Coordinates of C-alpha atoms and ligand atoms in Angstrom, one line a residue:
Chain A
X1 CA 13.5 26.2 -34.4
X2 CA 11.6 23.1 -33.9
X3 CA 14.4 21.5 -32.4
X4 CA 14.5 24.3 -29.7
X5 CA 11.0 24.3 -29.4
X6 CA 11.1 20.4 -28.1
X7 CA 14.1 21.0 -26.0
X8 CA 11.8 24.3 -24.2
X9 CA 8.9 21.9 -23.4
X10 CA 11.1 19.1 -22.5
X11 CA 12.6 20.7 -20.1
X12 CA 9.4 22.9 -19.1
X13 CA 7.2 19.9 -18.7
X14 CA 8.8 16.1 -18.3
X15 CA 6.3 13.6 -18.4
X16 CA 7.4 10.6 -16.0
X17 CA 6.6 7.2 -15.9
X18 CA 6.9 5.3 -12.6
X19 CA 8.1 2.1 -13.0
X20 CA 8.3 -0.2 -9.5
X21 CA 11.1 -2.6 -10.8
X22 CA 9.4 -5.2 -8.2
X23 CA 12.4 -5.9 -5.6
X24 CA 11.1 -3.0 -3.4
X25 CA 8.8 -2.6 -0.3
X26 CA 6.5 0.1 -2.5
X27 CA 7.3 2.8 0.5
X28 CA 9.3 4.9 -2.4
X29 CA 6.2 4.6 -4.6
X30 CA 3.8 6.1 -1.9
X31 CA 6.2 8.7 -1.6
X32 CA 6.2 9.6 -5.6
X33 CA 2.4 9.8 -5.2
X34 CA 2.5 11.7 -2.1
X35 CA 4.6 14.2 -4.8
X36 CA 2.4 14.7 -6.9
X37 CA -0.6 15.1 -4.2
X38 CA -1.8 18.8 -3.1
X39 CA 1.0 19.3 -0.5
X40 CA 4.2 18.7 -2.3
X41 CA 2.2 19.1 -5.2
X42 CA 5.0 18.4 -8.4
X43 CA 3.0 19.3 -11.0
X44 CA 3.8 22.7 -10.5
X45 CA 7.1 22.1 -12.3
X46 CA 5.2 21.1 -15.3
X47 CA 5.8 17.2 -13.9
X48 CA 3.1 14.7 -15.3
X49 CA 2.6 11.4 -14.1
X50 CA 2.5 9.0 -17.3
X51 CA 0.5 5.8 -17.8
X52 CA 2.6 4.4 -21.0
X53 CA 6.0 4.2 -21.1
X54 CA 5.8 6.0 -24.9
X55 CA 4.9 9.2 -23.6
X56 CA 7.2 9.9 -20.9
X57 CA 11.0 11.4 -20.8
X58 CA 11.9 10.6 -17.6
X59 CA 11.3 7.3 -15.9
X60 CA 11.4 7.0 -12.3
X61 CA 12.4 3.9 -10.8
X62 CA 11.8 2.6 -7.5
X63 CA 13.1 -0.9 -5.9
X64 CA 15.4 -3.2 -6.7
X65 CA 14.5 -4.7 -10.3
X66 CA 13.9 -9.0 -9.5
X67 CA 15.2 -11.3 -12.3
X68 CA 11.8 -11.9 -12.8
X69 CA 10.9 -8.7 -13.6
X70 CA 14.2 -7.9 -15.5
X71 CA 12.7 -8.5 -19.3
X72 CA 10.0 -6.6 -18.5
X73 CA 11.6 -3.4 -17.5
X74 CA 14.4 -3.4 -20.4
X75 CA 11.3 -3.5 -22.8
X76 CA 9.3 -0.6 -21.0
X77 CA 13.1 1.0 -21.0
X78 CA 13.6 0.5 -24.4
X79 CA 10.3 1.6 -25.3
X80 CA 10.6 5.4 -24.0
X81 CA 11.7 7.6 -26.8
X82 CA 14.9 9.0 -26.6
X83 CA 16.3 11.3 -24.9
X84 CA 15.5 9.3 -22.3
X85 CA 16.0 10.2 -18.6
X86 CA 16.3 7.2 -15.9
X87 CA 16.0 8.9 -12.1
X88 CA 16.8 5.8 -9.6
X89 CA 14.7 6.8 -6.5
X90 CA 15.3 5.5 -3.2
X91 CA 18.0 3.2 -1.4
X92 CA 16.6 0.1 -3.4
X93 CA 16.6 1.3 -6.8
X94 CA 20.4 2.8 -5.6
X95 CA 21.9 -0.4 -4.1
X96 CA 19.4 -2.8 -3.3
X97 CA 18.8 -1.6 0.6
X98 CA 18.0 -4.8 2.7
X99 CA 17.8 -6.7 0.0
X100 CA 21.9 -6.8 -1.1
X101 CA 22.6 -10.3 -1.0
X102 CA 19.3 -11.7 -2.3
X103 CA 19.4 -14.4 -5.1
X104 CA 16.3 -12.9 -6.9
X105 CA 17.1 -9.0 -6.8
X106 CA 19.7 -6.8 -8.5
X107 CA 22.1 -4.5 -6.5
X108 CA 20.6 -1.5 -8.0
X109 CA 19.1 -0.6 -10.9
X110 CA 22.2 1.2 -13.0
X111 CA 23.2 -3.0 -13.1
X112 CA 20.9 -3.0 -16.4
X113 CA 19.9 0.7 -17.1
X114 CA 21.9 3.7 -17.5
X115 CA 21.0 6.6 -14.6
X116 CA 20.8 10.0 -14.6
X117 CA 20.2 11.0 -11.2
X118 CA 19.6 9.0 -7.5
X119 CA 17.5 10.3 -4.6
X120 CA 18.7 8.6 -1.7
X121 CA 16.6 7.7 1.1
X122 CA 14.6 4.8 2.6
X123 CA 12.0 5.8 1.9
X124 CA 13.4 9.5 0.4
X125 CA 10.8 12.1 1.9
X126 CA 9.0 14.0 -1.4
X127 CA 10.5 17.0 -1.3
X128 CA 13.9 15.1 -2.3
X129 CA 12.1 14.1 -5.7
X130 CA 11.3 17.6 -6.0
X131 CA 14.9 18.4 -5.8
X132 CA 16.2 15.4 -7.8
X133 CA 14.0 16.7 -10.7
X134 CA 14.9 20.0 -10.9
X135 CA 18.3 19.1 -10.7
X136 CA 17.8 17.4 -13.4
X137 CA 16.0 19.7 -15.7
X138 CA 18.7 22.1 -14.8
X139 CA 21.2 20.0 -16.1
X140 CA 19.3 19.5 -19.3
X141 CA 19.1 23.2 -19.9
Chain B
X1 CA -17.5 -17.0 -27.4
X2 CA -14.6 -16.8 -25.1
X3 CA -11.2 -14.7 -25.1
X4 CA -8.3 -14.0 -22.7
X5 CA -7.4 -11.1 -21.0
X6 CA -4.3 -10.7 -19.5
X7 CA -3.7 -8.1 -16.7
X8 CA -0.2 -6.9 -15.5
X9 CA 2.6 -7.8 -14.4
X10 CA 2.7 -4.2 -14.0
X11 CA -0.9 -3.2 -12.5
X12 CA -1.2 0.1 -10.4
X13 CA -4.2 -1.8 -8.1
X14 CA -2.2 -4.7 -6.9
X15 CA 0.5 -4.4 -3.8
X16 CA 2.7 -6.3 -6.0
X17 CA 3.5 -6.8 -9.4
X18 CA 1.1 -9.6 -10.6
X19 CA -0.3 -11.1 -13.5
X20 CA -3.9 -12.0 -14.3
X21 CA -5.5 -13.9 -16.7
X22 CA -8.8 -13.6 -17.6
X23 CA -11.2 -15.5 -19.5
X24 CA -13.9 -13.5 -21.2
X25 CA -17.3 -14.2 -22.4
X26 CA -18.4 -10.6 -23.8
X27 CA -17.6 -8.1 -20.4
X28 CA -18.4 -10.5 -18.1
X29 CA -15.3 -12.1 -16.1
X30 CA -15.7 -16.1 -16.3
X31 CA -12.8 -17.4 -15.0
X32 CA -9.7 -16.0 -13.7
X33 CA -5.5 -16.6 -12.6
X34 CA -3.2 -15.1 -10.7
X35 CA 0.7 -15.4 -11.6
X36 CA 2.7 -14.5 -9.2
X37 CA 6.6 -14.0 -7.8
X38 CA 7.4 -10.5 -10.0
X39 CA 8.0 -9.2 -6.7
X40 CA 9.6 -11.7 -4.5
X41 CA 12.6 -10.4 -3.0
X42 CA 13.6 -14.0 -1.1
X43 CA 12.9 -12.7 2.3
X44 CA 12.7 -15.2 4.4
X45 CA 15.7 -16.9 3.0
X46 CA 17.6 -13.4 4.1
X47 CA 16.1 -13.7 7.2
X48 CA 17.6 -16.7 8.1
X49 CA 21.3 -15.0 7.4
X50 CA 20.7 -12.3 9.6
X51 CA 20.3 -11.6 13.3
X52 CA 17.1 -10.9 14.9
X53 CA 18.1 -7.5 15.2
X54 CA 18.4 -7.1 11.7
X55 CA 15.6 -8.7 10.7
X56 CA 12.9 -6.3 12.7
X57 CA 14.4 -3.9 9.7
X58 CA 14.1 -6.1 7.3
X59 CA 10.7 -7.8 8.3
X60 CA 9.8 -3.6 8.2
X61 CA 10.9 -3.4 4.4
X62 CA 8.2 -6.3 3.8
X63 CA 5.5 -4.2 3.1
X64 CA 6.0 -0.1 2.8
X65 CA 2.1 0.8 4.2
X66 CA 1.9 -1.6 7.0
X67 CA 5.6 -1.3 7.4
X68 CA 4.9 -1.4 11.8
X69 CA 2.5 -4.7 11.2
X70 CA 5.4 -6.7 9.9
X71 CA 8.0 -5.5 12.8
X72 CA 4.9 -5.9 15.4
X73 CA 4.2 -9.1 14.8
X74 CA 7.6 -10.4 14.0
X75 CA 8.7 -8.9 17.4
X76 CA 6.3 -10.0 19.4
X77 CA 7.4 -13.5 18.1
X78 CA 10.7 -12.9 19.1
X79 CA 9.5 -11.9 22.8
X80 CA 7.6 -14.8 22.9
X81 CA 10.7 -17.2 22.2
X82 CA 13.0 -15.1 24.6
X83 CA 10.5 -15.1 27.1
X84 CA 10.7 -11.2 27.3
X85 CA 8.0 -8.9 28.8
X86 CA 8.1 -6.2 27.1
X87 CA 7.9 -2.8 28.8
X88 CA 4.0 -1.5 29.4
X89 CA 4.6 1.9 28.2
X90 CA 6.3 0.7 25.0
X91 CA 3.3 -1.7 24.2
X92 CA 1.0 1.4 24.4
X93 CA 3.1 3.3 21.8
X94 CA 3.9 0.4 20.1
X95 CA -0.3 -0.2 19.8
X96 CA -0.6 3.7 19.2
X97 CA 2.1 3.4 15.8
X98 CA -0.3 0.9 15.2
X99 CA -3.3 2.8 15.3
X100 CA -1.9 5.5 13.4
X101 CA -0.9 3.3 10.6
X102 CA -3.9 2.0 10.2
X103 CA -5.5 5.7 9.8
X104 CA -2.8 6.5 7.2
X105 CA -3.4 3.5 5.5
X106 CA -7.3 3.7 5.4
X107 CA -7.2 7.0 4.3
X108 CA -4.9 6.0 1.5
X109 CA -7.7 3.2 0.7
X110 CA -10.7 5.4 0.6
X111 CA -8.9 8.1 -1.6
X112 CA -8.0 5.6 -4.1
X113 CA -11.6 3.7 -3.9
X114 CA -12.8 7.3 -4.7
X115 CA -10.5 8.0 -7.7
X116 CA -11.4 4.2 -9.0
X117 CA -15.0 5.0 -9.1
X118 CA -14.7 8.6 -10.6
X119 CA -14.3 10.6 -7.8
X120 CA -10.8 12.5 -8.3
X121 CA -11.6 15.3 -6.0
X122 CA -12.1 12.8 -3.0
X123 CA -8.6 11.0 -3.5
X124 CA -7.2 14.4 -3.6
X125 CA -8.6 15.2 -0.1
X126 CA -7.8 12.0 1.8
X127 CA -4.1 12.4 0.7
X128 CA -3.8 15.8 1.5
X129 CA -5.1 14.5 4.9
X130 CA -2.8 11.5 5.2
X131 CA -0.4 14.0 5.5
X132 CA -1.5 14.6 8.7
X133 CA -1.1 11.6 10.1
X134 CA 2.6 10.9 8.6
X135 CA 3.6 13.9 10.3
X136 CA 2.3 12.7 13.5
X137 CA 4.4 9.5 12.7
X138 CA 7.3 11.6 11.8
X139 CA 7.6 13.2 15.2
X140 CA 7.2 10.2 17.2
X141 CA 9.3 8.2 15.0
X142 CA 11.8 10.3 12.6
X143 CA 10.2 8.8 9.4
X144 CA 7.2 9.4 7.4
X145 CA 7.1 5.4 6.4
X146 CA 9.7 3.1 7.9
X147 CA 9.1 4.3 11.1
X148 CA 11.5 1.5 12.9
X149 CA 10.0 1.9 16.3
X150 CA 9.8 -1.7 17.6
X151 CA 12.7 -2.9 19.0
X152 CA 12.9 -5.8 21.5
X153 CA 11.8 -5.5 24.7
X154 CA 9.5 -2.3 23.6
X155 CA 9.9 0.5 21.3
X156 CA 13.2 2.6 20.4
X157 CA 11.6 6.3 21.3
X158 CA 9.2 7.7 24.0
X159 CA 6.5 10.1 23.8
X160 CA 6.7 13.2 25.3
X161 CA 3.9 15.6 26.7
X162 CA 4.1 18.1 23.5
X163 CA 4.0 15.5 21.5
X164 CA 1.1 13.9 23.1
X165 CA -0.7 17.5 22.9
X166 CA 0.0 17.6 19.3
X167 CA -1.0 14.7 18.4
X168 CA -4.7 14.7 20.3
X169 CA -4.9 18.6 18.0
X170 CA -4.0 16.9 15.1
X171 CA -6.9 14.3 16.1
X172 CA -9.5 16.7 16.4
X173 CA -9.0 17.9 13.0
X174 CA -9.0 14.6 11.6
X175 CA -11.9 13.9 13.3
X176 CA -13.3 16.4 11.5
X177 CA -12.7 16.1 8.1
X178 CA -13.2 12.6 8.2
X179 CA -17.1 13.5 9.3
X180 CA -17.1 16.1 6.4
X181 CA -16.3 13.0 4.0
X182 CA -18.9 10.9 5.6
X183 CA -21.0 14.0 4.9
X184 CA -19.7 14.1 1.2
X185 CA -20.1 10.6 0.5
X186 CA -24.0 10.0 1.8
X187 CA -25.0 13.7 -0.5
X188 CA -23.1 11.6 -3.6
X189 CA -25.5 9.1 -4.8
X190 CA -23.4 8.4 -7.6
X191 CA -20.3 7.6 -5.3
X192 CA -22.9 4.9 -3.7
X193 CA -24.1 3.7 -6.2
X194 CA -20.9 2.8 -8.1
X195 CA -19.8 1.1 -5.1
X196 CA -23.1 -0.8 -4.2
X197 CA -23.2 -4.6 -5.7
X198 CA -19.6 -5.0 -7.2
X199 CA -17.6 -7.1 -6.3
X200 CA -20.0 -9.8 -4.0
X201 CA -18.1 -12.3 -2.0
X202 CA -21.2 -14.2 -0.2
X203 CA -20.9 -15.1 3.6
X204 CA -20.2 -19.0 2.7
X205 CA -17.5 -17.8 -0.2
X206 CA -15.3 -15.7 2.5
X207 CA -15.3 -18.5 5.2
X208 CA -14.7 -21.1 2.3
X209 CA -12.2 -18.9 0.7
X210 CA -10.3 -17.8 3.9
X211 CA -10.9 -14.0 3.4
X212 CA -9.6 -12.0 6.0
X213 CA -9.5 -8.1 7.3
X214 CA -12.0 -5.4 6.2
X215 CA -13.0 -8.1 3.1
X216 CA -13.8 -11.0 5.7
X217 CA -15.4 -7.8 7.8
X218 CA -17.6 -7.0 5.1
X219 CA -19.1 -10.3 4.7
X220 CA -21.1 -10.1 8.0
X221 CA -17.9 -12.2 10.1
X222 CA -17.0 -10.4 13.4
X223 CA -13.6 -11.5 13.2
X224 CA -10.6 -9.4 14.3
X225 CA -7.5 -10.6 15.5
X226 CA -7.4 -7.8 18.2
X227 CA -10.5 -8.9 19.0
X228 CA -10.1 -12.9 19.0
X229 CA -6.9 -13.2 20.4
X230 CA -5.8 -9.4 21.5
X231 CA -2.3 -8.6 21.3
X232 CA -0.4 -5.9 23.4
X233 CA -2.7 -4.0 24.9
X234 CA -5.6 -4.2 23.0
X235 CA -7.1 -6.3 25.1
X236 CA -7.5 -3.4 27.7
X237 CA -8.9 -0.9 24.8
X238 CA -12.7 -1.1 24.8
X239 CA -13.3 -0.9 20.7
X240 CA -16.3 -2.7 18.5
X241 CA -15.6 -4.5 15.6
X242 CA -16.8 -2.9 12.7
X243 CA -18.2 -5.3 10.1
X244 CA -21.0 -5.4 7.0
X245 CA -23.5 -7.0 5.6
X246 CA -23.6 -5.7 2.1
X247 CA -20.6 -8.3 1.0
X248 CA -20.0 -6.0 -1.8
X249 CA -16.9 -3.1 -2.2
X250 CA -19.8 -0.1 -0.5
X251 CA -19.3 -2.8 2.5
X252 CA -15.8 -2.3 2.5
X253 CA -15.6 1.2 2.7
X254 CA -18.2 1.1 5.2
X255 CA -16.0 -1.2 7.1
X256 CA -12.9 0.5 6.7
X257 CA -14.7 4.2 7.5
X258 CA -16.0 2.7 10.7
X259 CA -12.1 1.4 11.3
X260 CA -11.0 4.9 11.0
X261 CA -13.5 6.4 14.2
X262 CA -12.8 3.8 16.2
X263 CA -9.0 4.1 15.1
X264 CA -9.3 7.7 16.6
X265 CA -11.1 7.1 19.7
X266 CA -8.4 3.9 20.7
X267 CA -5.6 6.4 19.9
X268 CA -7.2 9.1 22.0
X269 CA -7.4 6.3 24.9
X270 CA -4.2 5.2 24.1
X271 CA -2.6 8.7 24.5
X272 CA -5.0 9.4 27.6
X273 CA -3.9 6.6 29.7
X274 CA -0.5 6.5 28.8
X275 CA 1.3 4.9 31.5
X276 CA 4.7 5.9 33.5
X277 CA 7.7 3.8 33.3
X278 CA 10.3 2.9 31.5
X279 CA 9.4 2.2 27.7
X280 CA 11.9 -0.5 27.1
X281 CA 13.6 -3.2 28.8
X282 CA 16.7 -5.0 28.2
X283 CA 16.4 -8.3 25.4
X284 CA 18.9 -11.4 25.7
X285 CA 20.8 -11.7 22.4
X286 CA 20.2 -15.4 21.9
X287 CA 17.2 -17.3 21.8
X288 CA 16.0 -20.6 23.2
X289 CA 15.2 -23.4 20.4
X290 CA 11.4 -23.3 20.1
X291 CA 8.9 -22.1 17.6
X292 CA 6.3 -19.1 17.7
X293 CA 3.1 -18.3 15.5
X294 CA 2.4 -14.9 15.8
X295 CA -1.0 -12.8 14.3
X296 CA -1.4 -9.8 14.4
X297 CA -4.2 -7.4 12.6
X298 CA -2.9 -5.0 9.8
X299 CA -5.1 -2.6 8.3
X300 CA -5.8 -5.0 5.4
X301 CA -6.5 -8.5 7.3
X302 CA -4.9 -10.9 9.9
X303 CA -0.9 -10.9 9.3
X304 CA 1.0 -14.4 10.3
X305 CA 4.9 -14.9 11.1
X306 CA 6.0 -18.3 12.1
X307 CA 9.2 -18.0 13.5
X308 CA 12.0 -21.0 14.5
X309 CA 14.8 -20.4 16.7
X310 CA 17.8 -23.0 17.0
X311 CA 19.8 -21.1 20.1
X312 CA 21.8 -19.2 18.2
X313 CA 21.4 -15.5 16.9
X314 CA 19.4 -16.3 14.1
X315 CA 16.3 -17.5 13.4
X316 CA 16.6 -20.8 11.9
X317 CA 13.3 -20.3 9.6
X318 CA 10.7 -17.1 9.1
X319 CA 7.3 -18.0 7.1
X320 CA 5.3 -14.5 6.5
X321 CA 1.9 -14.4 5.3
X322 CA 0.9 -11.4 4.6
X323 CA -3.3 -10.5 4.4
X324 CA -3.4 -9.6 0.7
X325 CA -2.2 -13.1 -0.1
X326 CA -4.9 -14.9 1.7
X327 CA -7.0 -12.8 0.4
X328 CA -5.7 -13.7 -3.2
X329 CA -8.6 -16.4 -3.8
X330 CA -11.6 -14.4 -2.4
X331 CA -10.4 -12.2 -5.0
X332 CA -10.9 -14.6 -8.1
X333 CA -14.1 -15.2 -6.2
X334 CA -15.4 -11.4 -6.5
X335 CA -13.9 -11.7 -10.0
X336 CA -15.9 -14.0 -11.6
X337 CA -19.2 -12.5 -13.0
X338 CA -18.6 -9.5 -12.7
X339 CA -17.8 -7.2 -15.4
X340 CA -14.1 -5.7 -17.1
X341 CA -15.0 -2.3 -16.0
X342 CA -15.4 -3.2 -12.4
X343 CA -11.7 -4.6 -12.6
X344 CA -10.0 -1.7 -10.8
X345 CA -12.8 -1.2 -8.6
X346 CA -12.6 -4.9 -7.2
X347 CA -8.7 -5.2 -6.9
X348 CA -8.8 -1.6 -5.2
X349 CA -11.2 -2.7 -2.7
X350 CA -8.8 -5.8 -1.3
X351 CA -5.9 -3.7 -1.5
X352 CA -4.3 -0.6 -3.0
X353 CA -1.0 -0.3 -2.4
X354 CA 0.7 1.2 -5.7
X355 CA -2.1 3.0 -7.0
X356 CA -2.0 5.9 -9.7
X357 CA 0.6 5.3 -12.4
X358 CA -1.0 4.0 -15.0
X359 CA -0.4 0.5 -16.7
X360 CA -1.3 -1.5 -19.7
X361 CA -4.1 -4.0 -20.6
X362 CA -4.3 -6.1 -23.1
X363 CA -7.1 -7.6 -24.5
X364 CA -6.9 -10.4 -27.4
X365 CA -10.0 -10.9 -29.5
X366 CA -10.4 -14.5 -30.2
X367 CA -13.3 -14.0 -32.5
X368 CA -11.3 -11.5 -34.7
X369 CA -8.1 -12.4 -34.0
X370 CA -6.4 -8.9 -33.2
X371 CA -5.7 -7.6 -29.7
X372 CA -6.3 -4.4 -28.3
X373 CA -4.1 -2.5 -26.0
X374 CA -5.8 -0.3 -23.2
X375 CA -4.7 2.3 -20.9
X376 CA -5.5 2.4 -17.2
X377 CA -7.3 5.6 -17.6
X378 CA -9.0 3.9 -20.4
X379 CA -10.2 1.3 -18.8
X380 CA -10.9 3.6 -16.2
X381 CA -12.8 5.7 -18.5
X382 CA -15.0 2.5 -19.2
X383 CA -15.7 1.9 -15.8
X384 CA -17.2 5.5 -15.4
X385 CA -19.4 5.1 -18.7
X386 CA -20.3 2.2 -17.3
X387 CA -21.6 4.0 -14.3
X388 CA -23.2 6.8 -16.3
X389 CA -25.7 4.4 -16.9
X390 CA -26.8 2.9 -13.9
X391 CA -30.1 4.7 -13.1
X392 CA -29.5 5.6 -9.2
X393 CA -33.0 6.5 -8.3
X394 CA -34.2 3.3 -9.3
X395 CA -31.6 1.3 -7.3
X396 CA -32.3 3.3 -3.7
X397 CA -29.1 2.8 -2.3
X398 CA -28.1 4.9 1.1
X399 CA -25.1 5.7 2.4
X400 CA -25.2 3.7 5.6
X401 CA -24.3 6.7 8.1
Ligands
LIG1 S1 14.2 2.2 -0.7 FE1 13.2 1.5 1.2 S2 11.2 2.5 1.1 FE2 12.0 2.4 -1.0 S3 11.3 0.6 -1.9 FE3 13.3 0.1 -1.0 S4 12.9 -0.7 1.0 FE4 11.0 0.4 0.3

C-alpha cells in the first residue's frame, strides 16, 4: 500500500535537481529555467526544481562533466536516493558537442553515470524537456 | 573571531562553476578567494585544431547568453587578419543580433536581481518577456540561443520585410512592459531599498580593479567599447552611454534598465535604416600571418579575443577574456564588508548566468567547531530577514526614474 503510494507520487510529481556537469556553454541550463518559467511552464506536470541533491528523483544534467568537476558529481550522484533517474540534456551532456576531443572534458555524461533518457539539441528548445520527462514518467508507470 | 566559509563549486549566481572562500568575522565578509577552472573546457587549445570556420561555432559555445558576443568579436578578428570588408547590410544585422542579445540578456539580469532580493513575481515577468525576444531571435536566426549568424564576410541569413514588421510589433510591446516595470520598481520601496548600498565598488576601486561593463558603468566611468572605439556600425548609431553614480548593485540595475531603452531605440534605428545590398561577401580561406586584438561590448562588460594567424587555416593561437573574469577581482572588492546575506545579491549583480537551482553552503564554526550546511533558499531566506529590518522610510531611497 505504501509502496504503491510512493510509486503514485513519484511518478505524479518528480522532483529534479539540475546539475551543470561544468564542460558546457550553460545555453541548456537557460533553457531548463526557461521550462519551468510561465510559458512552457513544467510544473504543471507536478515537476519541481530541487536545491539538494537528497530530495530529488531525477537529476538533470547539462554539459559535458570536466575532470575537474568529475568527484563532485559522482558524490551529488550518489547522494540522490534511489530510484534514481539521470536525464542527459542537450548535445554536451550526450556526446560532448564542440568539445569532443578536449583533454579536460568527458564525451558525454553516461562515461560515469548511468542514463535514462537524452534530449538532444544544442541548445534542445524547452518543450523537448517537456517531452523527455513525460516520456520518462511514462516509462516508470 | 574568525571562520571560513566556503561557497560552491556548484553556485547557481556564478556563470561558472567556482569556488569561494570566505573569511568570516560574525556576518561580515573580511576577506575572500576565488578557485577556479571547474568549468574549463580547454578552448583555446581546440581552437588552435580547428579551422576558422569551425571555430566561429565554437567561439559561440563559449558562453550560452552572450553566445553572438563571442562569434562577433572573434569574426571581426578574423576580418581584420583577412583584410575582408564585410558586407554593410550584414554589419547592421550582425549589430541588430547584438542588440537583441543584449535585451534578452538584461532581462534575464533584472528578473534574477528581483528574485535575489525577494521579488519572485518580478523574475517571473521578465522571463515570461524574454521570451519575446528569443522568438524574435528564432525567426531571424533558427535558434532561440546559438543563433550562428556571423559568418565571415557578414551574417549567414537576411532579414526580410515581415520580419522587420514583426519585429518593430514585438518592440512596441516590450517597450511597454519594460515601462510598466520601471513603474513597478519606483512604487516598491522595499525592491530599492534592498538594492540601495550593497555591494559598493568606489570610483578609484573599479579603475584600480579593472571593472568593466554595467559594473565599471555603475561607478560613474563613461566607458563603453561601442562608444570608445565603435565597432560595426555602431559608430553611425546615435546612443548615450548609460552609467551611475550610486556604485552600489541599485546602480547596476539602473545601468542595465537604461541599457535596455536605449537597446530598443538602436534596434528600431537599426531596423529603420536597414540598408540594400548584399548581406555577405565572399571570405578567402587562408589567412595572412599577423595578429589581431579585438573588443567588443557584451551585455556584461568589454569582451577581448587576441587572435594569431601563421598562413595556414588555422589560427595559430586564440586568448579569450571574457567580462565576468575581469570582473572577478572588483568582485572580492564588493565582497569584503559586506554581509553573508548580501552574498547572492552581490554575485547576481556582476553576473547571473545559471541562476535558480539551488546549491549548497557550508559554513564551519571555528569557535564551536561544527559546520553548518545551508541551502540556497536558506540563505536566501536570510537575506530577506535581513531586509525585513531595514527601516525604508528612514533611509529615503528613490527609484531614479
Ligand atoms: S549542448 Fe550546446 S547549448 Fe547545451 S551546454 Fe552544450 S554547447 Fe551549450
Amino acid at each position: 500500500m505504501i509502496e504503491r503510494l510512493v510509486h503514485w507520487s513519484r511518478v505524479k510529481s518528480p522532483w529534479v535537481l539540475h546539475l551543470n556537469a561544468g564542460g558546457g556553454c550553460n545555453g541548456c541550463d537557460i533553457e531548463i529555467l526557461a521550462a519551468l518559467m510561465p510559458r512552457f511552464d513544467l510544473e504543471r506536470f507536478g515537476v519541481q526544481l530541487k536545491g539538494t541533491p537528497r530530495h530529488a528523483d531525477v537529476m538533470i544534467c547539462t554539459g559535458a562533466i570536466t575532470l575537474q568537476n568529475r568527484d563532485r558529481v559522482l558524490r551529488i550522484y550518489e547522494q540522490v536516493p534511489d530510484p534514481k533517474f539521470v536525464v542527459a540534456a542537450g548535445a554536451c551532456a550526450m556526446a560532448g558537442c564542440v568539445y569532443r576531443g578536449s583533454y579536460h572534458t568527458l564525451v558525454g555524461i553516461d562515461q560515469l553515470l548511468p542514463v535514462n533518457a537524452y534530449v538532444p539539441g544544442c541548445p534542445f528548445r524547452p518543450a523537448a524537456l517537456i517531452d523527455a520527462v513525460v516520456k520518462l514518467l511514462n516509462s516508470v508507470k | 573571531m574568525e571562520y571560513k566559509v566556503s561557497l560552491g563549486p556548484q553556485h547557481p549566481a556564478l556563470h561558472e562553476a567556482v569556488s569561494l572562500r570566505m573569511t568570516l568575522d560574525g556576518e561580515v565578509i573580511r576577506d575572500a578567494d576565488l578557485k577556479l577552472g571547474y568549468s574549463h573546457r580547454g578552448i583555446e587549445k581546440l581552437a588552435e585544431e580547428r579551422s576558422y570556420i569551425q571555430n566561429i561555432y565554437l567561439t559561440e559555445r563559449i558562453c550560452g547568453i552572450c553566445s553572438h558576443s563571442h562569434t562577433t568579436c572573434f569574426t571581426q578578428g578574423v576580418e581584420q587578419l583577412m583584410e575582408l570588408v564585410p558586407a554593410r547590410r550584414g554589419l547592421f544585422i550582425r549589430t541588430l543580433i547584438a542588440e537583441l542579445e543584449r535585451v534578452h540578456s538584461h532581462l534575464l539580469w533584472l528578473g534574477v536581481a528581483g528574485q535575489e532580493a525577494g521579488f519572485e513575481s518580478f523574475f517571473m515577468y521578465t522571463w515570461r518577456d524574454r521570451e519575446v525576444v528569443l522568438d524574435i531571435l528564432e525567426w531571424i536566426s533558427g535558434n532561440r540561443v546559438h543563433y550562428a549568424m556571423n559568418i565571415f564576410g557578414g551574417v549567414r541569413r537576411d532579414i526580410d520585410e515581415l520580419q522587420r514588421k514583426k519585429i518593430l510589433d514585438s518592440l512596441d510591446l516590450l517597450k511597454k512592459r519594460t515601462d510598466y516595470y520601471l513603474n513597478l520598481a519606483a512604487s516598491e520601496p522595499t525592491f530599492v531599498g534592498r538594492l540601495a548600498g550593497v555591494g559598493k565598488l568606489s570610483r578609484e576601486d573599479a579603475i584600480a580593479l579593472c571593472a568593466v561593463g554595467p559594473t565599471l558603468r555603475a561607478s560613474g566611468i563613461a566607458s563603453d567599447v561601442r562608444k570608445d572605439d565603435p565597432y560595426a556600425v555602431y559608430g553611425e548609431i546615435p546612443f548615450e552611454v548609460a552609467t551611475a553614480d550610486s556604485c552600489d548593485v541599485l546602480g547596476r540595475a539602473v545601468v542595465r534598465v537604461k541599457e535596455l531603452i536605449s537597446s530598443y531605440a538602436m534596434i528600431e534605428f537599426l531596423l529603420k535604416n536597414l540598408p540594400e545590398g548584399p548581406f555577405k561577401v565572399k571570405a578567402p580561406r587562408k589567412v595572412k600571418p599577423n595578429e589581431v586584438y579585438s573588443r567588443y561590448e557584451a551585455p556584461r562588460g568589454e569582451n577581448v579575443h587576441y587572435i594569431k594567424s601563421n598562413g595556414s587555416d588555422k589560427p595559430e593561437r586564440l586568448k579569450v577574456r571574457a567580462p565576468t573574469l575581469a570582473n572577478y577581482p572588483a568582485t572580492i572588492a564588493m565582497l569584503k564588508k559586506g554581509f553573508i546575506a548580501d552574498i547572492p545579491l552581490i554575485f547576481a549583480a556582476i553576473d547571473p548566468c545559471i541562476c535558480c537551482a539551488e546549491r549548497l553552503v557550508q559554513l564551519d564554526d571555528a569557535r564551536r567547531g561544527d559546520s553548518r550546511v545551508l541551502s540556497f533558499s536558506q540563505l536566501r531566506s536570510m537575506a530577506n530577514e535581513r531586509a525585513k529590518k531595514i527601516d525604508f522610510k528612514k533611509r529615503k531611497i528613490a527609484w531614479p526614474f
